[in-house]
Amino acid sequence: MRWSICILFVLFMSALDASVGSVFEIGGIRAQFLPATVVFICLSAPKRVTLRAAMCAGVAADLFAPTILSDGNTLVVIGPRVLGFALGALAVVPLRGLLYRQNPLSAPIATMLFSLLASLVFIAVWIVRSLLLDTSAPWWPSTGASELMLRLGAALGDGLMAIVVFWVLNKTRPLWGFANTTRVSPGAARQGL
């Protein structure tokens, strides 16, 4: 995998989410491009680099999407999305062998799982932070459960967005430098006739 291409696409998708992402908002549910990009990396890149790539994407997501507090101030905390993207990547990478990559439903399902786990970690980190520092969470005055329901809807939106994002990213696959390997299995199929 070429890290320069990975970083370029992660930064581009993060900037796209931050700038025009509100166009894809329906009823407070906002679909994003970056989760599908990270899942594309997790499904295509070597396993040893997927976690690092997901955490780099989490840093970009934390930097490009500062949290707006209840008093109107903005706060940039690097960590909630980094940890969430790491957990999401750790869940998606084992699914690589189970998902048929050419199936149009594989990308949305993997992206929904990734987004849901990343959202759970994001909410948990903010709850712990608010308890430790005696501050309010970004979704205050509503509850964490209502935020979780909103994030569940966003995960569904991310899954739908993944259909388009995967189509575009598959067109750029030669740029990424992913190694194509095939699995050779022993048995009668390998024996010469």
Short mmCIF file of C-alpha atoms in Angstrom, two decimals:
data_model
loop_
_atom_site.label_atom_id
_atom_site.label_comp_id
_atom_site.label_asym_id
_atom_site.label_seq_id
_atom_site.Cartn_x
_atom_site.Cartn_y
_atom_site.Cartn_z
CA MET A 1 0.00 0.00 0.00
CA ARG A 2 1.25 3.45 -0.82
CA TRP A 3 1.01 5.58 2.32
CA SER A 4 1.06 8.83 0.35
CA ILE A 5 -2.11 7.87 -1.52
CA CYS A 6 -3.72 6.65 1.70
CA ILE A 7 -3.00 9.90 3.53
CA LEU A 8 -4.11 11.96 0.54
CA PHE A 9 -7.47 10.17 0.31
CA VAL A 10 -8.00 10.25 4.09
CA LEU A 11 -7.35 13.99 4.19
CA PHE A 12 -9.53 14.59 1.14
CA MET A 13 -12.44 12.59 2.53
CA SER A 14 -12.10 14.24 5.96
CA ALA A 15 -12.14 17.68 4.35
CA LEU A 16 -15.10 16.65 2.20
CA ASP A 17 -17.01 15.49 5.30
CA ALA A 18 -16.22 18.73 7.12
CA SER A 19 -17.06 21.04 4.24
CA VAL A 20 -19.93 19.62 2.18
CA GLY A 21 -20.97 16.75 4.45
CA SER A 22 -23.96 18.71 5.69
CA VAL A 23 -25.49 18.39 2.22
CA PHE A 24 -26.04 14.70 2.94
CA GLU A 25 -27.77 15.35 6.28
CA ILE A 26 -31.35 14.14 6.56
CA GLY A 27 -33.25 14.68 9.79
CA GLY A 28 -30.12 15.20 11.87
CA ILE A 29 -28.52 12.04 10.45
CA ARG A 30 -25.36 12.80 8.55
CA ALA A 31 -23.66 10.28 6.25
CA GLN A 32 -19.89 10.56 5.90
CA PHE A 33 -17.29 9.59 3.31
CA LEU A 34 -14.39 8.79 5.64
CA PRO A 35 -15.75 5.58 7.26
CA ALA A 36 -16.22 3.97 3.85
CA THR A 37 -12.69 4.99 2.88
CA VAL A 38 -11.26 3.41 6.03
CA VAL A 39 -13.26 0.23 5.42
CA PHE A 40 -11.95 0.17 1.84
CA ILE A 41 -8.42 0.31 3.25
CA CYS A 42 -9.21 -2.36 5.86
CA LEU A 43 -10.57 -4.73 3.22
CA SER A 44 -7.77 -4.17 0.71
CA ALA A 45 -4.53 -3.33 2.53
CA PRO A 46 -2.25 -5.82 4.26
CA LYS A 47 -3.49 -6.67 7.75
CA ARG A 48 -0.37 -5.32 9.45
CA VAL A 49 -1.01 -1.74 8.29
CA THR A 50 -4.79 -1.49 8.55
CA LEU A 51 -4.85 -0.50 12.21
CA ARG A 52 -2.29 2.26 11.67
CA ALA A 53 -4.19 3.54 8.64
CA ALA A 54 -7.46 3.57 10.59
CA MET A 55 -5.85 5.44 13.48
CA CYS A 56 -4.39 8.01 11.05
CA ALA A 57 -7.89 8.47 9.65
CA GLY A 58 -9.19 8.89 13.21
CA VAL A 59 -6.66 11.67 13.84
CA ALA A 60 -7.79 13.41 10.66
CA ALA A 61 -11.44 13.01 11.66
CA ASP A 62 -10.75 14.47 15.12
CA LEU A 63 -8.86 17.42 13.65
CA PHE A 64 -11.37 18.22 10.91
CA ALA A 65 -14.45 17.84 13.11
CA PRO A 66 -14.01 19.79 16.34
CA THR A 67 -16.67 19.33 18.97
CA ILE A 68 -19.01 22.24 19.64
CA LEU A 69 -19.71 22.42 23.37
CA SER A 70 -22.99 23.45 24.96
CA ASP A 71 -21.66 26.96 25.61
CA GLY A 72 -20.82 27.44 21.91
CA ASN A 73 -17.05 27.01 22.18
CA THR A 74 -15.23 24.60 19.94
CA LEU A 75 -12.96 21.92 21.35
CA VAL A 76 -10.51 19.72 19.46
CA VAL A 77 -9.83 16.48 21.31
CA ILE A 78 -7.63 13.98 19.52
CA GLY A 79 -8.59 10.56 20.71
CA PRO A 80 -12.30 9.70 20.57
CA ARG A 81 -12.39 8.97 16.85
CA VAL A 82 -8.87 7.53 16.87
CA LEU A 83 -9.93 4.88 19.37
CA GLY A 84 -13.27 4.38 17.64
CA PHE A 85 -11.68 3.91 14.23
CA ALA A 86 -9.17 1.48 15.76
CA LEU A 87 -11.98 -0.66 17.21
CA GLY A 88 -13.89 -0.47 13.95
CA ALA A 89 -10.82 -1.61 12.00
CA LEU A 90 -10.22 -4.43 14.46
CA ALA A 91 -13.77 -5.62 13.80
CA VAL A 92 -13.67 -5.27 9.99
CA VAL A 93 -10.28 -6.90 9.33
CA PRO A 94 -11.36 -10.38 10.53
CA LEU A 95 -14.39 -10.13 8.22
CA ARG A 96 -12.16 -9.91 5.15
CA GLY A 97 -12.21 -13.66 4.67
CA LEU A 98 -15.97 -13.84 5.09
CA LEU A 99 -16.99 -11.03 2.74
CA TYR A 100 -17.09 -11.46 -0.99
CA ARG A 101 -15.58 -8.19 -2.14
CA GLN A 102 -17.47 -8.07 -5.43
CA ASN A 103 -20.84 -8.31 -3.68
CA PRO A 104 -22.45 -4.85 -3.56
CA LEU A 105 -23.74 -5.51 -0.01
CA SER A 106 -20.31 -6.31 1.49
CA ALA A 107 -19.12 -2.71 1.58
CA PRO A 108 -22.27 -1.24 3.18
CA ILE A 109 -22.48 -3.95 5.85
CA ALA A 110 -18.81 -3.62 6.78
CA THR A 111 -19.09 0.17 6.83
CA MET A 112 -22.18 0.08 9.05
CA LEU A 113 -20.39 -2.20 11.50
CA PHE A 114 -17.32 0.03 11.45
CA SER A 115 -19.35 3.22 11.98
CA LEU A 116 -21.45 1.72 14.75
CA LEU A 117 -18.41 0.56 16.73
CA ALA A 118 -16.59 3.84 16.15
CA SER A 119 -19.67 5.70 17.41
CA LEU A 120 -19.93 3.53 20.52
CA VAL A 121 -16.33 4.29 21.43
CA PHE A 122 -16.80 7.99 20.64
CA ILE A 123 -19.78 8.19 23.00
CA ALA A 124 -18.03 6.18 25.72
CA VAL A 125 -14.89 8.37 25.59
CA TRP A 126 -16.96 11.55 25.83
CA ILE A 127 -18.96 10.17 28.76
CA VAL A 128 -15.77 9.23 30.62
CA ARG A 129 -14.24 12.61 29.78
CA SER A 130 -17.29 14.47 31.03
CA LEU A 131 -17.29 12.47 34.28
CA LEU A 132 -13.56 12.96 34.90
CA LEU A 133 -13.46 16.66 34.06
CA ASP A 134 -16.94 17.49 35.35
CA THR A 135 -17.98 18.98 32.02
CA SER A 136 -20.90 18.33 29.73
CA ALA A 137 -20.88 16.01 26.73
CA PRO A 138 -21.25 17.54 23.25
CA TRP A 139 -24.81 16.23 22.91
CA TRP A 140 -25.98 17.89 26.14
CA PRO A 141 -28.87 18.44 27.14
CA SER A 142 -30.02 15.25 25.42
CA THR A 143 -28.89 11.85 26.69
CA GLY A 144 -26.25 9.42 25.56
CA ALA A 145 -28.97 6.99 24.47
CA SER A 146 -30.48 9.56 22.13
CA GLU A 147 -27.01 10.27 20.76
CA LEU A 148 -26.53 6.53 20.24
CA MET A 149 -29.78 6.32 18.27
CA LEU A 150 -28.65 9.28 16.16
CA ARG A 151 -25.30 7.55 15.56
CA LEU A 152 -27.09 4.33 14.61
CA GLY A 153 -28.93 6.24 11.91
CA ALA A 154 -25.65 7.80 10.83
CA ALA A 155 -24.13 4.30 10.57
CA LEU A 156 -26.96 3.32 8.23
CA GLY A 157 -26.29 6.47 6.21
CA ASP A 158 -22.58 5.66 6.10
CA GLY A 159 -23.46 2.22 4.78
CA LEU A 160 -25.51 3.73 1.96
CA MET A 161 -22.75 6.22 1.23
CA ALA A 162 -20.29 3.32 1.04
CA ILE A 163 -21.91 2.08 -2.17
CA VAL A 164 -20.85 5.23 -4.00
CA VAL A 165 -17.52 5.64 -2.20
CA PHE A 166 -16.45 2.04 -2.90
CA TRP A 167 -17.37 2.43 -6.56
CA VAL A 168 -15.15 5.52 -6.82
CA LEU A 169 -12.31 4.02 -4.78
CA ASN A 170 -12.35 0.80 -6.81
CA LYS A 171 -11.68 2.92 -9.89
CA THR A 172 -8.55 4.27 -8.15
CA ARG A 173 -7.33 0.85 -6.94
CA PRO A 174 -4.17 0.84 -9.14
CA LEU A 175 -3.01 4.05 -7.44
CA TRP A 176 -3.12 2.49 -3.99
CA GLY A 177 -0.55 -0.21 -4.71
CA PHE A 178 -2.42 -3.01 -2.97
CA ALA A 179 -0.71 -6.36 -3.41
CA ASN A 180 -2.86 -8.93 -5.13
CA THR A 181 -2.34 -12.31 -3.57
CA THR A 182 -4.15 -15.52 -4.19
CA ARG A 183 -4.48 -18.36 -1.76
CA VAL A 184 -3.18 -21.71 -2.95
CA SER A 185 -4.87 -24.68 -1.36
CA PRO A 186 -3.42 -28.17 -1.27
CA GLY A 187 -5.35 -31.08 -2.63
CA ALA A 188 -6.51 -32.74 -5.80
CA ALA A 189 -6.85 -29.43 -7.60
CA ARG A 190 -3.06 -28.94 -7.50
CA GLN A 191 -2.16 -32.40 -8.74
CA GLY A 192 -1.17 -32.65 -12.38
CA LEU A 193 -3.16 -34.89 -14.63
#
